[in-house]
mmCIF file of C-alpha atoms and ligand atoms in Angstrom:
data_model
loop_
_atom_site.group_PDB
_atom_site.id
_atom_site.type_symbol
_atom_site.label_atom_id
_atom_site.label_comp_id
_atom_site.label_asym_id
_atom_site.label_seq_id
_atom_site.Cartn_x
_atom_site.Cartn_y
_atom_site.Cartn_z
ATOM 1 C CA UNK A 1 -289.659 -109.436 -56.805
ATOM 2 C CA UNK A 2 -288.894 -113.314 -57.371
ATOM 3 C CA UNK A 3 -286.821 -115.311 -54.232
ATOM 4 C CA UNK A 4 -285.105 -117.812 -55.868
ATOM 5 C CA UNK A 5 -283.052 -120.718 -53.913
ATOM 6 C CA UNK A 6 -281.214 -123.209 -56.591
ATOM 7 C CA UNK A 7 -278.677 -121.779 -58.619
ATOM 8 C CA UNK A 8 -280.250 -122.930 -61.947
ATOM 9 C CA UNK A 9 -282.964 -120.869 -61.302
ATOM 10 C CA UNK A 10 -280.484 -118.071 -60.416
ATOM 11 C CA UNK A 11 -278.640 -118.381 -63.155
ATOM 12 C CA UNK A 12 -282.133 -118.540 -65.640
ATOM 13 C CA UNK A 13 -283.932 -115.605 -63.672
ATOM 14 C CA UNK A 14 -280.456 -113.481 -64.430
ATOM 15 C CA UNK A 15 -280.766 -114.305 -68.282
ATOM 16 C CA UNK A 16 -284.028 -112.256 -67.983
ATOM 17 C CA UNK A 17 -282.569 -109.390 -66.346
ATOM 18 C CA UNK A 18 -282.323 -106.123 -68.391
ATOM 19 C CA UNK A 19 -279.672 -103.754 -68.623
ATOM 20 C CA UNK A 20 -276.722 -103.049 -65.500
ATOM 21 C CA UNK A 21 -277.077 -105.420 -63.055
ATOM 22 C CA UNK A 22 -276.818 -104.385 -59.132
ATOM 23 C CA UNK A 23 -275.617 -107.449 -56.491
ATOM 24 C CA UNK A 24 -275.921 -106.233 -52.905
ATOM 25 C CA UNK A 25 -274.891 -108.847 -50.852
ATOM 26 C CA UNK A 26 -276.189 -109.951 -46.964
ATOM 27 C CA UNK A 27 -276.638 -111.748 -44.316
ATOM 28 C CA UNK A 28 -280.083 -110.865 -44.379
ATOM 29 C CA UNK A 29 -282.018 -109.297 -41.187
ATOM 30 C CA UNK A 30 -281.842 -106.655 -43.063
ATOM 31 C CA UNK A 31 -281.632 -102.951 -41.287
ATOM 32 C CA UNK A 32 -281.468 -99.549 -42.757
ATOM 33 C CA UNK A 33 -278.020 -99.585 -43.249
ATOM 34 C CA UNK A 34 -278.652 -102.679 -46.026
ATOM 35 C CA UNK A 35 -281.498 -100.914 -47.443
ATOM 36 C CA UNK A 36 -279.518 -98.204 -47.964
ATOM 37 C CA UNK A 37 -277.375 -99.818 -50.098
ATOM 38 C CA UNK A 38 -280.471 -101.092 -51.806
ATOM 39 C CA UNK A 39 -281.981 -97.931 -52.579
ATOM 40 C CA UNK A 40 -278.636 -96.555 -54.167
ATOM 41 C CA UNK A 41 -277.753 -99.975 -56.422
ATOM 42 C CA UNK A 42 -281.575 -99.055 -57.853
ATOM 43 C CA UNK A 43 -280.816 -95.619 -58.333
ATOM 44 C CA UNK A 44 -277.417 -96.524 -60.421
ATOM 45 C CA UNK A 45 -278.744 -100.193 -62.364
ATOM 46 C CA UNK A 46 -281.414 -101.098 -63.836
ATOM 47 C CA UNK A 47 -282.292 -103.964 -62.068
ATOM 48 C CA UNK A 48 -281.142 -105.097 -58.251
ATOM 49 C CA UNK A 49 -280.150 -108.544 -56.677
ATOM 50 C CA UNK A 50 -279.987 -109.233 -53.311
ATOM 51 C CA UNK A 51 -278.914 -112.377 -51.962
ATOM 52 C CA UNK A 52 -279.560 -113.609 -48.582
ATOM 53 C CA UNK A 53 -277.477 -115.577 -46.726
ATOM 54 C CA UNK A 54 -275.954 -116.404 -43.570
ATOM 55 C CA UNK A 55 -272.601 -117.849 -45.082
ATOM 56 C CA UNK A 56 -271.320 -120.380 -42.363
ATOM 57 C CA UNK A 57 -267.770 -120.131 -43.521
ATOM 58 C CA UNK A 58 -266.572 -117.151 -42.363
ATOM 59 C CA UNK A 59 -268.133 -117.689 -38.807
ATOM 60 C CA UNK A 60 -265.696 -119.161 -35.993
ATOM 61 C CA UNK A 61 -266.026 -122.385 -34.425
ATOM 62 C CA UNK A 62 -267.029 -120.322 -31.430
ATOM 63 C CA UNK A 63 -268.684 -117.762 -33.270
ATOM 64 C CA UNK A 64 -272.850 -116.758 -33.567
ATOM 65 C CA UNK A 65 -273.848 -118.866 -36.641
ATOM 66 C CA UNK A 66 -276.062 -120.871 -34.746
ATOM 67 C CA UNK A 67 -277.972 -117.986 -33.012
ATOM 68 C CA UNK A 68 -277.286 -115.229 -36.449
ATOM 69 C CA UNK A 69 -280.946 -113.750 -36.187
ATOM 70 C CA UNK A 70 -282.640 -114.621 -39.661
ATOM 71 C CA UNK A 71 -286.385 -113.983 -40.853
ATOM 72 C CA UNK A 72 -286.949 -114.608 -44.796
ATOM 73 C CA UNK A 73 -290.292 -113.052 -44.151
ATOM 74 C CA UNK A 74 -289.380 -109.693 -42.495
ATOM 75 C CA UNK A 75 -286.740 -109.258 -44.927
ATOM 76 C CA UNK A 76 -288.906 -109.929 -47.729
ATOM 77 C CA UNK A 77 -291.495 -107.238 -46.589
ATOM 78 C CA UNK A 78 -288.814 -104.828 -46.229
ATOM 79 C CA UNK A 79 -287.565 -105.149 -49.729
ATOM 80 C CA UNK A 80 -291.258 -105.577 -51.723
ATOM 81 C CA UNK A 81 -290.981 -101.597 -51.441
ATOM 82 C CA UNK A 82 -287.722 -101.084 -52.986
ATOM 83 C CA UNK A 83 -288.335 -102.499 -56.629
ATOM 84 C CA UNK A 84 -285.723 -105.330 -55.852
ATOM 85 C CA UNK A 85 -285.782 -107.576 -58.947
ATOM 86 C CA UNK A 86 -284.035 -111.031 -57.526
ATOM 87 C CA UNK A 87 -283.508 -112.554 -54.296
ATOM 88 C CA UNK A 88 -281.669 -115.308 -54.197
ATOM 89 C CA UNK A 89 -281.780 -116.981 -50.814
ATOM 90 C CA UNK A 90 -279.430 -120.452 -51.118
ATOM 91 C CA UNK A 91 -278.719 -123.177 -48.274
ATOM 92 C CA UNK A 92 -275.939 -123.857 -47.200
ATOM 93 C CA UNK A 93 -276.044 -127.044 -49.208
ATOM 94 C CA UNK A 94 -276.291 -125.323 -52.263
ATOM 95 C CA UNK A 95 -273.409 -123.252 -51.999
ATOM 96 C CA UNK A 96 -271.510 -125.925 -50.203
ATOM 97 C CA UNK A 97 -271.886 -129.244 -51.367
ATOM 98 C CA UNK A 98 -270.824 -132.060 -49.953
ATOM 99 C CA UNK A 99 -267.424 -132.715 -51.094
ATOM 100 C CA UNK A 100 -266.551 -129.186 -51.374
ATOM 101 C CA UNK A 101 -262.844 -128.121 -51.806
ATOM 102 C CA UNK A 102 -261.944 -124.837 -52.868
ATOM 103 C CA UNK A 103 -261.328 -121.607 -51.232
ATOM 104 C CA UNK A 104 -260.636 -118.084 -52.552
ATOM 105 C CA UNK A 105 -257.200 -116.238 -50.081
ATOM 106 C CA UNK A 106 -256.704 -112.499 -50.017
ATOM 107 C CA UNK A 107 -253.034 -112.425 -48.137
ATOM 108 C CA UNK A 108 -251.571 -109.722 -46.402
ATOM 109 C CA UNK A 109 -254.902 -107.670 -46.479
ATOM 110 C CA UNK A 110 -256.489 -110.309 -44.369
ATOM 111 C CA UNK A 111 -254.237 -111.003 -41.575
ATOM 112 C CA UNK A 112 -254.428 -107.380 -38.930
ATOM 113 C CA UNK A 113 -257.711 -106.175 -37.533
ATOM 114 C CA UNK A 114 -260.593 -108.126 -37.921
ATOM 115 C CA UNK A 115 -258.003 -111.056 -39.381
ATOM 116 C CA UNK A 116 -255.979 -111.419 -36.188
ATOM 117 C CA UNK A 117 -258.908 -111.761 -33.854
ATOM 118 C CA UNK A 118 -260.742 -114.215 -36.657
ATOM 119 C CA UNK A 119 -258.210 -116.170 -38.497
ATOM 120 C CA UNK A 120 -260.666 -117.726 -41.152
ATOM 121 C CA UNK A 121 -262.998 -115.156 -41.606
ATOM 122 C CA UNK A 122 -262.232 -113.147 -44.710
ATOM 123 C CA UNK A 123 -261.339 -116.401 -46.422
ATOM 124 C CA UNK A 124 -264.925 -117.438 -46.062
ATOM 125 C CA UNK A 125 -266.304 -113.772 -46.958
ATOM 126 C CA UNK A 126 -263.844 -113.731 -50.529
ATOM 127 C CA UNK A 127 -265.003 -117.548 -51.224
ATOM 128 C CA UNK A 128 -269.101 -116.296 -50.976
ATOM 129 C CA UNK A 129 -268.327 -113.229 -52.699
ATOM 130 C CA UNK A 130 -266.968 -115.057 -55.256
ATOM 131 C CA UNK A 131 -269.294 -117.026 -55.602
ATOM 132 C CA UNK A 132 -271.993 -114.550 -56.131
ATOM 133 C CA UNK A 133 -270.182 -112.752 -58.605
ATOM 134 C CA UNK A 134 -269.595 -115.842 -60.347
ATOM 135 C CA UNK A 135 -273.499 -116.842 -60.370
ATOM 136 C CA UNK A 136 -275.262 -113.443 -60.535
ATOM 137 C CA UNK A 137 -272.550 -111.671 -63.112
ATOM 138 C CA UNK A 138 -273.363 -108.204 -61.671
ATOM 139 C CA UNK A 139 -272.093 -104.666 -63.445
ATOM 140 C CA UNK A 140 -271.857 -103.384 -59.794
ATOM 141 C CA UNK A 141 -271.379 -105.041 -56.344
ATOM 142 C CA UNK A 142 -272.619 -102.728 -52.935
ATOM 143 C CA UNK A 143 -270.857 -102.794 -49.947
ATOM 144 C CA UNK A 144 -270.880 -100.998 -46.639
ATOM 145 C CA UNK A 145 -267.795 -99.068 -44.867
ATOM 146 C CA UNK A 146 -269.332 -100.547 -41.857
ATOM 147 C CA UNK A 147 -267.016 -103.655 -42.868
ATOM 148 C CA UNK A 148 -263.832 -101.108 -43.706
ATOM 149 C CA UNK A 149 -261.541 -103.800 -43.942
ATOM 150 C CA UNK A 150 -263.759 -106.538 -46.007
ATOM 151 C CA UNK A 151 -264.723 -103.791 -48.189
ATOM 152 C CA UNK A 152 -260.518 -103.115 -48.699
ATOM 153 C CA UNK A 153 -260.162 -106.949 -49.169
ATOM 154 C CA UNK A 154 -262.360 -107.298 -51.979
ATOM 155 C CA UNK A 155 -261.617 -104.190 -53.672
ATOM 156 C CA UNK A 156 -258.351 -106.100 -53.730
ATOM 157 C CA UNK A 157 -259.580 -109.409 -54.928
ATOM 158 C CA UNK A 158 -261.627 -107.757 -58.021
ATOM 159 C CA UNK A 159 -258.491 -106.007 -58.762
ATOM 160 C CA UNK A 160 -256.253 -109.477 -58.650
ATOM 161 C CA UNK A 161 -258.893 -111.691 -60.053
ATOM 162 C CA UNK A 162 -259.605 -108.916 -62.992
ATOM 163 C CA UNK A 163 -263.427 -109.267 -62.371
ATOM 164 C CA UNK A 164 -265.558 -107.085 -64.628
ATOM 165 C CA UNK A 165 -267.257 -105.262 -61.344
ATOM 166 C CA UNK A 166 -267.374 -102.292 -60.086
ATOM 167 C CA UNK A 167 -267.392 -101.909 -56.070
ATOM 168 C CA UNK A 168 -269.293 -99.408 -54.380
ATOM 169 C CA UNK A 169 -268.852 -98.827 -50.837
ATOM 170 C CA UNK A 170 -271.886 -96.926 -49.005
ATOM 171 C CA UNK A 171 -271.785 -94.757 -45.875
ATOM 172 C CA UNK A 172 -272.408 -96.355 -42.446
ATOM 173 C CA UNK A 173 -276.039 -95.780 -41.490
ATOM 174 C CA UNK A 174 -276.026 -94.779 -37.601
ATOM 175 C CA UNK A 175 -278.529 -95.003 -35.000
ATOM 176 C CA UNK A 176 -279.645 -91.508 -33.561
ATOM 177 C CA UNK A 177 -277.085 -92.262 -30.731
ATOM 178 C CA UNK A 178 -274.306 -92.817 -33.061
ATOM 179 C CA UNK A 179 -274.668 -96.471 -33.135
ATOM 180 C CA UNK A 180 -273.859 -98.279 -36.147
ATOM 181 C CA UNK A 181 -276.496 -100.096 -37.306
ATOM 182 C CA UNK A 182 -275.837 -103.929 -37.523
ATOM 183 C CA UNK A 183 -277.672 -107.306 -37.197
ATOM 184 C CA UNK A 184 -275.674 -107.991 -34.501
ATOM 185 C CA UNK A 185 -277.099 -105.612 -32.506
ATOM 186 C CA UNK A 186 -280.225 -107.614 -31.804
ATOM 187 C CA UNK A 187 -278.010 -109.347 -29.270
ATOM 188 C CA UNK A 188 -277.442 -106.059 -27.026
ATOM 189 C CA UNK A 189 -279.411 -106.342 -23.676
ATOM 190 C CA UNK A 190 -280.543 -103.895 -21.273
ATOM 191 C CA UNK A 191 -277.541 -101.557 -20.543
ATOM 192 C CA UNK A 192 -275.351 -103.082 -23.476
ATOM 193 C CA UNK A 193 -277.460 -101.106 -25.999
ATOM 194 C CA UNK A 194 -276.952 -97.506 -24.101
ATOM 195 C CA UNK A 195 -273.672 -98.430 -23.502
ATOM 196 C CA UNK A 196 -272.493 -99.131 -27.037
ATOM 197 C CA UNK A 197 -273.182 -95.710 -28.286
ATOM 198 C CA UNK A 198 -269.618 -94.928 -26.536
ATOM 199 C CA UNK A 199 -268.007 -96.662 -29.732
ATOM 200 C CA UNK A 200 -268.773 -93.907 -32.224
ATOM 201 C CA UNK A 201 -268.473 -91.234 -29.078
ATOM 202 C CA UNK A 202 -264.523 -92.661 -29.004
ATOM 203 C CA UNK A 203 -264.089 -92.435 -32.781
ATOM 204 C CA UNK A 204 -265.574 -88.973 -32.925
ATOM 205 C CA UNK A 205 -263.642 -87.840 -30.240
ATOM 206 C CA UNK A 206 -260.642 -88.937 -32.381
ATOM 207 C CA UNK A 207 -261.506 -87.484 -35.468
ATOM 208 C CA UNK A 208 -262.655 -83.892 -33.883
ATOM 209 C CA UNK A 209 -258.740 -83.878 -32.619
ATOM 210 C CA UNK A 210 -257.678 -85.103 -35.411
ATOM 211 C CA UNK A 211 -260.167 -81.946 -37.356
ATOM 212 C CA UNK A 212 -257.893 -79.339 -34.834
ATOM 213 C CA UNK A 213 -254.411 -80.953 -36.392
ATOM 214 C CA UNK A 214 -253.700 -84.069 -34.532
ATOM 215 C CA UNK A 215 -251.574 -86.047 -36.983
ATOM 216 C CA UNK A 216 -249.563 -88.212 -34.277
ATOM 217 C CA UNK A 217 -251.963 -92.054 -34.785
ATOM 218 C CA UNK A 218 -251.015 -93.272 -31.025
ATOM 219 C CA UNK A 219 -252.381 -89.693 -29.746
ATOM 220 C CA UNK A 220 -255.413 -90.909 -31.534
ATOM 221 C CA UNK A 221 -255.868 -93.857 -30.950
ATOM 222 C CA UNK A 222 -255.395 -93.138 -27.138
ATOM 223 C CA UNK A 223 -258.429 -90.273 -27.527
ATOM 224 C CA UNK A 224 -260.535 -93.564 -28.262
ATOM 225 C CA UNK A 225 -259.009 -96.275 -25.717
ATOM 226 C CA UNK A 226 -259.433 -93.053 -22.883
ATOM 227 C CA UNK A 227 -262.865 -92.984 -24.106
ATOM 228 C CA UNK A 228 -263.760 -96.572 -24.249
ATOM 229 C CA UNK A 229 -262.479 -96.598 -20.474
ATOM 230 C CA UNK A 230 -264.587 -94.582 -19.764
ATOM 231 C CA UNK A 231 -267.914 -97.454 -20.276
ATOM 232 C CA UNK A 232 -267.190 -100.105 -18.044
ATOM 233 C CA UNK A 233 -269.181 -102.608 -20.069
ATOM 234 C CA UNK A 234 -267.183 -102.112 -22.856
ATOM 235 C CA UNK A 235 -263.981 -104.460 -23.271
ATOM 236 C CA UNK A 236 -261.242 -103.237 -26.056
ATOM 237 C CA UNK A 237 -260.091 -106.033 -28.523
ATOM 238 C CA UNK A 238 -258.276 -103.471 -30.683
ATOM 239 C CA UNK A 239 -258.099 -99.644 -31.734
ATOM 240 C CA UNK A 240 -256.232 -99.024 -35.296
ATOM 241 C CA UNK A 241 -255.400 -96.054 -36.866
ATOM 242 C CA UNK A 242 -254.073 -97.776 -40.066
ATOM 243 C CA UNK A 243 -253.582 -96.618 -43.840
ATOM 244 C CA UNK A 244 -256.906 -96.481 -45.428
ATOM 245 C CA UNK A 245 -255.551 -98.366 -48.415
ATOM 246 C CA UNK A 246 -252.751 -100.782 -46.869
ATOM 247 C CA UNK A 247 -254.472 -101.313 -43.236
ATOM 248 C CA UNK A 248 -251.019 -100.838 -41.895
ATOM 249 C CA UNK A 249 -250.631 -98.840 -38.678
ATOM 250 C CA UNK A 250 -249.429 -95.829 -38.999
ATOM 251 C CA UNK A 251 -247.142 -93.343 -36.878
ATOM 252 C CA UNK A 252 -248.371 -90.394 -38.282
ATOM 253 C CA UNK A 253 -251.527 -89.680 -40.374
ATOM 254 C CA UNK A 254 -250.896 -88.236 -44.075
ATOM 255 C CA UNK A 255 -253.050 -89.182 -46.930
ATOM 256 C CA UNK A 256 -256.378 -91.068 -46.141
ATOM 257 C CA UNK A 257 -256.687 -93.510 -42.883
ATOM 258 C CA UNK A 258 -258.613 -95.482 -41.101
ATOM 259 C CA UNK A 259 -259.522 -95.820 -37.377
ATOM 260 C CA UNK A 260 -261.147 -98.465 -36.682
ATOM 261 C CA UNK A 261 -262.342 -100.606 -33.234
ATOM 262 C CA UNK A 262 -263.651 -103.885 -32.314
ATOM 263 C CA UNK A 263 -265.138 -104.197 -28.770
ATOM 264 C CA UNK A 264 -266.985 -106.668 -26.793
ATOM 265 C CA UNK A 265 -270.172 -104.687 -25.015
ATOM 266 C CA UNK A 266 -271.253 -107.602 -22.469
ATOM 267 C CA UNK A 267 -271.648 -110.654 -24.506
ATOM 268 C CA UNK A 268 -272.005 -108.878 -27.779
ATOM 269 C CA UNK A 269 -268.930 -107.939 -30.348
ATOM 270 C CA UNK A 270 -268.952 -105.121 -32.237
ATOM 271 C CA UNK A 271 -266.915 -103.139 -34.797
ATOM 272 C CA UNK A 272 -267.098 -99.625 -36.315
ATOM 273 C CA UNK A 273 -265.104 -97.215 -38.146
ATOM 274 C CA UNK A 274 -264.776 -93.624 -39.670
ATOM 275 C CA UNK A 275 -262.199 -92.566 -42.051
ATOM 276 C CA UNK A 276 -259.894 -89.138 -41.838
ATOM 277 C CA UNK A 277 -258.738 -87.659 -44.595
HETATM 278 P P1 LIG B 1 -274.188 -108.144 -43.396
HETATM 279 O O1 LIG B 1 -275.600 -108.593 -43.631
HETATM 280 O O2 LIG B 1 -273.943 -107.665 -42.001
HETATM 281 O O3 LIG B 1 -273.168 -109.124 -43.910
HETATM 282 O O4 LIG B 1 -274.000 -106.829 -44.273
HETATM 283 C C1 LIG B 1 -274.260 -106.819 -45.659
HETATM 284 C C2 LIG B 1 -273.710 -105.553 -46.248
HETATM 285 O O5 LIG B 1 -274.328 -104.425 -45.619
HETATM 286 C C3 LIG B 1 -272.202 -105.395 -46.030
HETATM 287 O O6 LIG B 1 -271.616 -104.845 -47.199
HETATM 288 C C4 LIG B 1 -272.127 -104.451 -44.874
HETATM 289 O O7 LIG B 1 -270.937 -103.687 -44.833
HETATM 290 C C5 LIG B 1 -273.329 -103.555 -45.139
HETATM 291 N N1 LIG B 1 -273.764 -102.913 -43.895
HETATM 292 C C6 LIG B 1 -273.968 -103.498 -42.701
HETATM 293 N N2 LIG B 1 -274.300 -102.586 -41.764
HETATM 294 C C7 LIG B 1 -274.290 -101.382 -42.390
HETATM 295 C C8 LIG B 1 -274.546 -100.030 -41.977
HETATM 296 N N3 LIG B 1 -274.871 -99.738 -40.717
HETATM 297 N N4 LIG B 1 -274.448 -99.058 -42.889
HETATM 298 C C9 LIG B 1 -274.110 -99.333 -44.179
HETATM 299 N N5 LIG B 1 -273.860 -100.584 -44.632
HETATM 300 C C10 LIG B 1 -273.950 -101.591 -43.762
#
């Protein structure tokens, strides 16, 4: 496993690379849910990238870049086992230089959900990802339906931008209580952590109605707001019940959809999702 930080050296080490080419990328402190997506790009390539990092542009002026947890080190141990070929860890220097100008827009895609509550987020997620395509040149790029709607926005940026990739989006890897597993939730304190399992309790409760024939989206999404209530530490931003493909809400569920939350549990915000079809 080489880490590599310039892109010269990126762009030498992936000359050497043999056969399909894997790209999962992070934001590094990595979890299970990333090595999962590990473990399947080196079941389906030949050889496995994995870059590393902690892309200030789609973080809010008010957001957690400063305090994102990061350690290289940890993240490196985790990997050695997994037969990762590349890691290419950049600053921010290097994929922003001074000077820097251009920006990659998904439109419509972008703006409900996660889009309303952070205006230039997905802008700075389809500028990175572009960039790594651009520099690693992968046959297949691994994403997680933890991040429905970023996984729905780039599907739709390979398709506009005909790149040669292939998208693969892995299941959500869960805590034994249900809680999606997440960087983020290194930031959840005493009660907070207990507390959050009530996110995939609400969306469960949803789709079990929605198993027994519920097909009207405000019933559902009212099964998870009544359940939220129910966890005073947990604050609502927004419950969706959207088209899977279109992320537009829907009246009544038909073909595949989404429901999808993002709370605040204390200080600490959190999304998660599950799909019915
Ligand atoms: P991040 O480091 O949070 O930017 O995540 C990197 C990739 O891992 C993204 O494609 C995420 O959707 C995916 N991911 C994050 N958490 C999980 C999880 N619990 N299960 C599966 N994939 C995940």
């Amino acid at each position: 496993m080489k880490t590599i930080t310039t892109l010269s050296d990126l762009r030498a080490a992936r000359q050497l690379l043999h056969g399909s080419v894997g790209l999962v990328p992070t934001m590094g402190y990595l979890h299970e849910g990333h090595l999962s997506l590990i473990r399947r790009a080196k079941m389906e390539c030949e050889s496995v990238v994995v870059s590393i990092f902690v892309n200030p542009s789609q973080f809010g002026a008010n957001e957690d870049l400063s305090k994102y947890p990061r350690d290289l080190k940890r993240d490196l141990n985790l990997m050695e086992p997994l037969g990762v070929d590349l890691v290419w860890n950049p600053t921010a220097e290097i994929v922003y230089p001074a000077g820097y100008q251009t920006w990659v827009e998904v439109e419509s895609l972008t703006r409900p959900l996660e889009g309303a509550i952070r205006p230039a987020h997905f802008r700075g997620v389809t500028t990175i990802v572009t960039k790594l395509f651009n520099a690693v040149q992968p046959h297949k790029a691994y994403f997680g339906q933890k991040d429905a709607q970023q996984a729905a926005v780039i599907q739709q940026m390979i398709r506009d931008l005909n790149f040669p990739i292939e998208m693969e989006i892995c299941p959500t890897t869960r805590e034994a209580d249900g809680l999606a597993m997440s960087s983020r939730n290194q930031y959840l304190q005493g009660a907070d952590r207990p507390a959050a399992a009530i996110l995939f309790k609400a969306l469960s409760a949803a789709k079990s109605a929605y198993a027994g024939g519920e097909r009207n989206a405000k019933n559902l999404r009212n099964i998870v707001q009544e359940t939220l209530a129910t966890e005073p530490r947990v604050q609502v931003q927004y419950v969706s019940c959207a088209d899977y493909h279109t992320l537009s809400e829907l009246d009544t569920v038909r073909g595949k959809s989404l429901l999808s939350l993002a709370v605040m549990v204390g200080k600490t915000r959190l999304i998660d999702n599950v799909t019915l079809e």
